Amino acid sequence: MSDVSEYIVYENCPPRRIHNLLSPKWTSMVIYALGMKSFRTNELMRVMPGISKKMLNQTLKELQVAGLVSRKVHQVIPPVVEYSLTELGNDFLKPLMELYKWASTHAELLDKVDANFKLAQVEQAV
């Protein structure tokens, strides 16, 4: 029988670190978009319908702190700010793309899961 301690999800263990990194709603989508090219804030908003400017700025700041995104200010008038993935961000994009491929492969099953989840929410509300 194996030691139960190997299954405990400690504070700094890899699963928890990944969860903390990806748990904000827009994080993976911002990383995905910046994996295509560098973007200015308004350009990012256009490629991610539904995100507010406040949420985008918050997500970009969190990703900068995490070391996944860099912010470059071009000294022109008016100033131009451009965001891109860092080397670490590009490295993180690879496994993220594998998750996206998995989701694409299992789209039909994920649709059923979503439908079941919505049904369960309706039943709980009644």
C-alpha positions as a printed Julia matrix, in Angstrom:
126×3 Matrix{Float64}:
   0.0    0.0     0.0
   1.37   3.43   -0.92
   1.93   6.29    1.46
  -1.1    8.6     1.52
   1.16  11.67    1.78
   2.04  11.38   -1.93
  -1.6   12.21   -2.73
  -1.86  15.31   -0.55
  -2.04  18.48   -2.62
   0.41  20.67   -0.74
   0.41  24.45   -1.02
   3.35  24.66   -3.44
   2.82  21.39   -5.31
   2.61  21.5    -9.13
  -1.16  20.78   -9.37
  -2.01  23.62   -7.01
   0.39  26.02   -8.71
  -1.16  25.32  -12.11
  -4.66  25.65  -10.64
  -3.8   29.02   -9.08
  -2.3   30.2   -12.35
  -5.21  29.12  -14.56
  -8.17  29.65  -12.24
  -8.88  33.28  -13.2
 -11.47  33.17  -15.99
  -9.57  34.87  -18.82
  -6.0   33.75  -18.1
  -5.69  30.9   -20.57
  -7.4   32.88  -23.32
  -5.05  35.85  -22.89
  -2.05  33.5   -23.03
  -3.5   31.83  -26.12
  -4.05  35.17  -27.89
  -0.58  36.45  -27.02
   0.81  33.19  -28.35
  -0.32  34.3   -31.81
   1.37  37.72  -31.7
   1.98  40.8   -29.57
  -1.12  42.89  -28.94
  -2.11  46.3   -27.67
  -4.9   46.36  -25.07
  -7.67  47.38  -27.48
  -6.57  44.76  -30.01
  -6.75  42.08  -27.32
 -10.26  43.2   -26.41
 -11.34  42.78  -30.04
 -10.03  39.21  -30.27
 -11.66  38.27  -26.92
 -15.29  39.41  -27.06
 -16.88  39.63  -23.63
 -13.86  40.67  -21.58
 -14.07  44.09  -19.95
 -11.17  46.52  -20.08
 -10.85  46.31  -16.28
 -10.71  42.49  -16.33
  -8.23  42.46  -19.2
  -5.92  44.91  -17.42
  -6.17  42.9   -14.19
  -5.4   39.65  -16.04
  -2.45  41.22  -17.87
  -1.03  42.54  -14.58
  -1.39  39.13  -12.92
   0.34  37.45  -15.86
   3.14  40.04  -15.72
   3.65  39.33  -12.01
   3.71  35.6   -12.81
   6.42  36.24  -15.39
   4.37  34.98  -18.34
   3.66  38.31  -20.05
   5.85  41.32  -20.74
   4.67  44.9   -21.2
   6.55  47.17  -23.56
   5.89  50.91  -23.72
   6.88  52.52  -27.01
   8.0   56.12  -26.47
   5.79  57.79  -29.05
   2.96  60.27  -28.75
   0.48  59.02  -27.76
   2.32  56.22  -25.92
   1.78  52.74  -27.31
   1.74  49.79  -24.9
   2.21  46.3   -26.3
   1.93  42.96  -24.52
   3.66  39.74  -25.48
   4.53  36.4   -23.96
   7.84  36.04  -22.19
  10.03  33.01  -22.78
   8.3   31.38  -19.8
   4.91  32.31  -21.27
   5.79  30.74  -24.61
   6.98  27.64  -22.79
   3.69  27.51  -20.85
   1.72  27.88  -24.09
   2.82  24.42  -25.27
   1.02  22.36  -22.58
  -1.9   24.8   -22.72
  -2.29  24.04  -26.44
  -2.34  20.33  -25.59
  -5.28  20.99  -23.24
  -7.03  22.91  -26.02
  -6.46  19.99  -28.41
  -7.89  17.63  -25.8
 -10.97  19.87  -25.46
 -11.38  19.96  -29.24
 -11.1   16.17  -29.49
 -13.66  15.72  -26.71
 -15.98  18.59  -27.7
 -19.08  16.39  -27.94
 -18.53  14.94  -24.48
 -17.8   18.39  -23.04
 -21.07  19.66  -24.55
 -22.91  16.9   -22.66
 -21.07  17.77  -19.45
 -22.06  21.44  -19.87
 -25.7   20.47  -20.51
 -25.74  18.21  -17.43
 -24.18  20.95  -15.32
 -26.79  23.49  -16.46
 -29.58  21.0   -15.78
 -28.24  20.36  -12.28
 -28.16  24.11  -11.6
 -31.79  24.46  -12.69
 -32.82  21.51  -10.51
 -31.02  22.99   -7.5
 -32.81  26.3    -8.0
 -36.22  24.62   -7.88
